Short mmCIF file of C-alpha atoms in Angstrom, two decimals:
data_model
loop_
_atom_site.label_atom_id
_atom_site.label_comp_id
_atom_site.label_asym_id
_atom_site.label_seq_id
_atom_site.Cartn_x
_atom_site.Cartn_y
_atom_site.Cartn_z
CA UNK A 99 15.19 -16.67 5.52
CA UNK A 100 16.40 -13.23 4.47
CA UNK A 101 14.20 -10.47 5.87
CA UNK A 102 13.78 -6.87 4.83
CA UNK A 103 12.37 -4.07 6.98
CA UNK A 104 8.89 -4.20 5.44
CA UNK A 105 8.61 -7.93 6.22
CA UNK A 106 9.54 -7.19 9.84
CA UNK A 107 7.07 -4.28 9.87
CA UNK A 108 4.21 -6.46 8.64
CA UNK A 109 5.07 -8.97 11.36
CA UNK A 110 4.80 -6.26 14.00
CA UNK A 111 1.47 -5.03 12.61
CA UNK A 112 -0.15 -8.46 12.86
CA UNK A 113 1.22 -9.23 16.33
CA UNK A 114 0.93 -7.53 19.69
CA UNK A 115 -1.98 -5.06 19.69
CA UNK A 116 -3.08 -6.19 16.24
CA UNK A 117 -6.69 -4.98 16.61
CA UNK A 118 -5.68 -1.35 17.10
CA UNK A 119 -6.32 1.00 14.14
CA UNK A 120 -3.24 1.45 11.93
CA UNK A 121 -4.67 3.03 8.78
CA UNK A 122 -7.85 5.10 8.66
CA UNK A 123 -9.12 6.59 5.42
CA UNK A 124 -11.62 9.41 4.93
CA UNK A 125 -12.88 9.58 1.35
CA UNK A 126 -15.60 11.35 -0.64
CA UNK A 127 -19.28 10.81 0.12
CA UNK A 128 -18.68 10.22 3.85
CA UNK A 129 -16.54 7.14 3.19
CA UNK A 130 -14.54 6.00 6.21
CA UNK A 131 -12.38 2.88 6.22
CA UNK A 132 -10.46 1.70 9.29
CA UNK A 133 -7.87 -1.05 9.07
CA UNK A 134 -6.36 -2.64 12.15
CA UNK A 135 -2.85 -4.04 11.97
CA UNK A 136 -4.26 -7.51 11.40
CA UNK A 137 -6.65 -6.40 8.66
CA UNK A 138 -3.98 -4.30 6.95
CA UNK A 139 -1.62 -7.27 6.98
CA UNK A 140 -4.42 -9.44 5.56
CA UNK A 141 -4.96 -7.08 2.61
CA UNK A 142 -1.22 -6.87 1.98
CA UNK A 143 -0.80 -10.66 2.13
CA UNK A 144 -3.65 -11.24 -0.32
CA UNK A 145 -2.21 -8.67 -2.72
CA UNK A 146 1.30 -10.15 -2.47
CA UNK A 147 -0.16 -13.58 -3.18
CA UNK A 148 -2.05 -12.23 -6.19
CA UNK A 149 1.20 -10.80 -7.56
CA UNK A 150 3.23 -13.93 -6.86
CA UNK A 151 0.75 -16.70 -7.67
CA UNK A 152 -1.32 -15.18 -10.46
CA UNK A 153 1.16 -12.84 -12.15
CA UNK A 154 4.44 -14.72 -11.45
CA UNK A 155 6.00 -11.65 -9.84
CA UNK A 156 9.48 -12.22 -8.42
CA UNK A 157 11.92 -10.13 -6.35
CA UNK A 158 13.66 -7.51 -8.45
CA UNK A 159 10.74 -6.95 -10.84
CA UNK A 160 9.16 -3.49 -11.06
CA UNK A 161 5.64 -2.46 -10.05
CA UNK A 162 4.30 0.90 -11.22
CA UNK A 163 1.69 2.46 -8.93
CA UNK A 164 -0.41 4.75 -11.10
CA UNK A 165 -2.67 5.48 -8.14
CA UNK A 166 -3.46 8.50 -5.98
CA UNK A 167 -2.61 8.56 -2.28
CA UNK A 168 -5.30 6.18 -0.99
CA UNK A 169 -5.49 3.29 1.44
CA UNK A 170 -5.48 0.77 -1.42
CA UNK A 171 -2.34 2.37 -2.86
CA UNK A 172 -0.68 1.90 0.54
CA UNK A 173 -1.65 -1.78 0.44
CA UNK A 174 -0.17 -2.16 -3.03
CA UNK A 175 3.14 -0.53 -2.07
CA UNK A 176 3.50 -2.72 1.03
CA UNK A 177 2.60 -5.83 -0.96
CA UNK A 178 5.19 -5.08 -3.61
CA UNK A 179 7.91 -4.35 -1.05
CA UNK A 180 7.05 -7.49 0.93
CA UNK A 181 7.59 -9.47 -2.25
CA UNK A 182 10.86 -7.67 -3.03
CA UNK A 183 9.59 -5.64 -5.99
CA UNK A 184 10.73 -2.14 -6.88
CA UNK A 185 7.91 0.38 -6.62
CA UNK A 186 7.81 2.88 -9.49
CA UNK A 187 6.04 6.14 -8.69
CA UNK A 188 7.28 8.38 -11.51
CA UNK A 189 5.80 6.68 -14.56
CA UNK A 190 9.01 4.87 -15.49
CA UNK A 191 9.16 1.42 -17.12
CA UNK A 192 7.82 -1.50 -15.11
CA UNK A 193 6.72 -5.12 -15.38
CA UNK A 194 3.32 -4.53 -13.81
CA UNK A 195 1.03 -1.53 -13.34
CA UNK A 196 -1.70 -1.07 -10.74
CA UNK A 197 -3.98 1.80 -11.76
CA UNK A 198 -7.37 3.36 -11.11
CA UNK A 199 -7.50 4.50 -14.76
CA UNK A 200 -6.83 1.51 -17.05
CA UNK A 201 -6.67 2.21 -20.73
CA UNK A 202 -3.92 2.70 -23.27
CA UNK A 203 -0.34 1.47 -23.13
CA UNK A 204 -1.40 -2.01 -22.04
CA UNK A 205 1.36 -3.56 -24.14
CA UNK A 206 4.06 -1.83 -22.04
CA UNK A 207 3.45 -4.19 -19.11
CA UNK A 208 3.32 -7.91 -18.45
CA UNK A 209 0.08 -7.22 -16.57
CA UNK A 210 -2.19 -4.27 -15.79
CA UNK A 211 -4.35 -4.43 -12.68
CA UNK A 212 -7.42 -2.18 -12.42
CA UNK A 213 -7.93 -0.95 -8.86
CA UNK A 214 -11.43 0.31 -8.07
CA UNK A 215 -11.03 2.83 -5.27
CA UNK A 216 -14.46 2.78 -3.55
CA UNK A 217 -14.20 0.68 -0.39
CA UNK A 218 -17.27 -1.48 -1.12
CA UNK A 219 -16.45 -2.15 -4.79
CA UNK A 220 -16.65 -5.88 -5.47
CA UNK A 221 -15.57 -5.50 -9.09
CA UNK A 222 -14.55 -2.82 -11.59
CA UNK A 223 -17.57 -0.62 -12.46
CA UNK A 224 -17.81 -1.14 -16.22
CA UNK A 225 -15.85 -2.81 -18.97
CA UNK A 226 -12.11 -3.39 -18.78
CA UNK A 227 -9.62 -3.61 -21.63
CA UNK A 228 -8.84 -7.16 -22.73
CA UNK A 229 -6.22 -8.75 -20.49
CA UNK A 230 -6.67 -6.25 -17.64
CA UNK A 231 -7.03 -7.87 -14.21
CA UNK A 232 -9.85 -6.74 -11.90
CA UNK A 233 -8.26 -6.32 -8.45
CA UNK A 234 -11.51 -6.04 -6.49
CA UNK A 235 -12.90 -9.19 -8.09
CA UNK A 236 -9.72 -11.25 -7.70
CA UNK A 237 -7.96 -10.26 -4.47
CA UNK A 238 -10.33 -11.84 -1.96
CA UNK A 239 -9.75 -15.34 -3.33
CA UNK A 240 -6.06 -15.25 -2.43
CA UNK A 241 -4.49 -16.51 0.78
CA UNK A 242 -4.42 -14.57 4.04
CA UNK A 243 -0.78 -15.52 4.74
CA UNK A 244 2.09 -14.67 2.41
CA UNK A 245 4.98 -17.08 1.98
CA UNK A 246 7.53 -15.89 -0.59
CA UNK A 247 8.76 -18.40 -3.14
CA UNK A 248 12.10 -16.55 -3.26
CA UNK A 249 13.73 -14.48 -0.52
CA UNK A 250 13.97 -10.78 -1.43
CA UNK A 251 17.39 -9.17 -1.75
CA UNK A 252 17.94 -6.37 0.83
CA UNK A 253 20.39 -4.67 -1.57
CA UNK A 254 17.96 -4.48 -4.51
CA UNK A 255 16.08 -1.19 -5.05
CA UNK A 256 12.73 -0.63 -3.33
CA UNK A 257 12.10 2.74 -4.99
CA UNK A 258 13.84 5.87 -6.22
CA UNK A 259 13.61 8.79 -3.81
CA UNK A 260 15.07 12.24 -4.49
CA UNK A 261 17.08 10.83 -7.38
CA UNK A 262 18.58 7.99 -5.33
CA UNK A 263 17.75 4.30 -5.48
CA UNK A 264 16.78 3.24 -1.96
CA UNK A 265 17.46 -0.47 -1.35
CA UNK A 266 14.95 -2.63 0.51
CA UNK A 267 17.32 -2.93 3.44
CA UNK A 268 17.30 0.86 3.90
CA UNK A 269 13.63 1.58 3.24
CA UNK A 270 13.00 2.67 6.83
CA UNK A 271 16.28 4.48 7.45
CA UNK A 272 16.62 5.97 3.97
CA UNK A 273 13.04 6.79 3.02
CA UNK A 274 10.60 6.78 5.94
CA UNK A 275 10.01 10.09 7.75
CA UNK A 276 10.96 10.07 11.45
CA UNK A 277 8.03 10.33 13.86
CA UNK A 278 7.49 10.09 17.59
CA UNK A 279 6.56 6.85 19.33
CA UNK A 280 2.85 6.02 19.21
CA UNK A 281 2.03 8.94 16.90
CA UNK A 282 -1.53 9.27 15.56
CA UNK A 283 -0.59 11.04 12.34
CA UNK A 284 -2.70 12.96 9.85
CA UNK A 285 -1.56 12.38 6.25
CA UNK A 286 -3.29 14.53 3.62
CA UNK A 287 -3.77 12.66 0.35
CA UNK A 288 -3.07 15.80 -1.65
CA UNK A 289 0.56 15.66 -0.51
CA UNK A 290 0.98 12.75 -2.94
CA UNK A 291 1.57 9.02 -2.68
CA UNK A 292 5.33 9.21 -2.09
CA UNK A 293 4.91 11.56 0.86
CA UNK A 294 2.05 9.47 2.26
CA UNK A 295 4.16 6.29 2.10
CA UNK A 296 7.19 7.91 3.72
CA UNK A 297 5.09 9.29 6.58
CA UNK A 298 3.07 6.12 7.11
CA UNK A 299 6.16 3.91 7.21
CA UNK A 300 7.73 6.21 9.80
CA UNK A 301 4.59 6.24 11.94
CA UNK A 302 4.10 2.46 11.81
CA UNK A 303 7.75 1.87 12.60
CA UNK A 304 7.17 3.76 15.85
CA UNK A 305 4.05 1.77 16.74
CA UNK A 306 1.82 4.59 15.56
CA UNK A 307 -1.09 4.92 13.17
CA UNK A 308 -2.19 7.04 10.23
CA UNK A 309 -5.34 8.95 9.33
CA UNK A 310 -5.39 9.78 5.61
CA UNK A 311 -7.90 12.25 4.19
CA UNK A 312 -9.00 12.76 0.59
CA UNK A 313 -8.58 16.36 -0.68
CA UNK A 314 -12.38 16.76 -0.67
CA UNK A 315 -12.59 16.00 3.07
CA UNK A 316 -12.41 19.01 5.40
CA UNK A 317 -10.05 18.58 8.34
CA UNK A 318 -12.47 19.82 11.00
CA UNK A 319 -11.89 20.12 14.74
CA UNK A 320 -14.44 17.33 15.18
CA UNK A 321 -12.52 14.98 12.88
CA UNK A 322 -9.25 15.77 14.67
CA UNK A 323 -10.88 15.12 18.04
CA UNK A 324 -12.78 12.00 16.96
CA UNK A 325 -9.61 10.44 15.53
CA UNK A 326 -7.40 11.61 18.39
CA UNK A 327 -4.84 12.94 15.92
CA UNK A 328 -1.73 14.06 17.78
CA UNK A 329 2.04 14.09 17.66
CA UNK A 330 4.36 14.35 14.67
#
């Protein structure tokens, strides 16, 4: 089986100290979500299975993430990369779009997936355009283990970064930010999704973890101490 760095990374997150926090999210209205390596891998596997089994996604297809920096956006990016998709962050053409604001331009995509951002959302709050898939309502029914139907190509693009197409095989070396071993890294959501992904990949690659905060959340001394944020 051909592997790409994200597949190896997901394997490391679900093995070893898999119950340790890997992604912690602070959102509005005192929302706090903590995902261990095992739970993060579970969300990513379910999302990859949704893409592959329900939407017929295959390696080389393009997934637009019209989402803010958020823990669910991180799950979507990892799921797409695990499947061998190219993640589109700049609004370019794509086969699929995951968005927290579904509406017009539905006909530009093979499928549009509505992603409700509140952690406890069990379905989209309100009506959805015809043909739009409700992520919260659908994802939990998919399998906890992802087995690709087709091996991803390490030389195919994972995303475009600074005007350069970064292949899947170079996603860690050519996109992820370098960080120290075991880092507990603060990632502000207002730095944008691309920056959040680059920093999180670099932290996880070093066995570290990430604390992401919504722009409305104050980074207090208490939060820093409670989350043991350290390193770089």
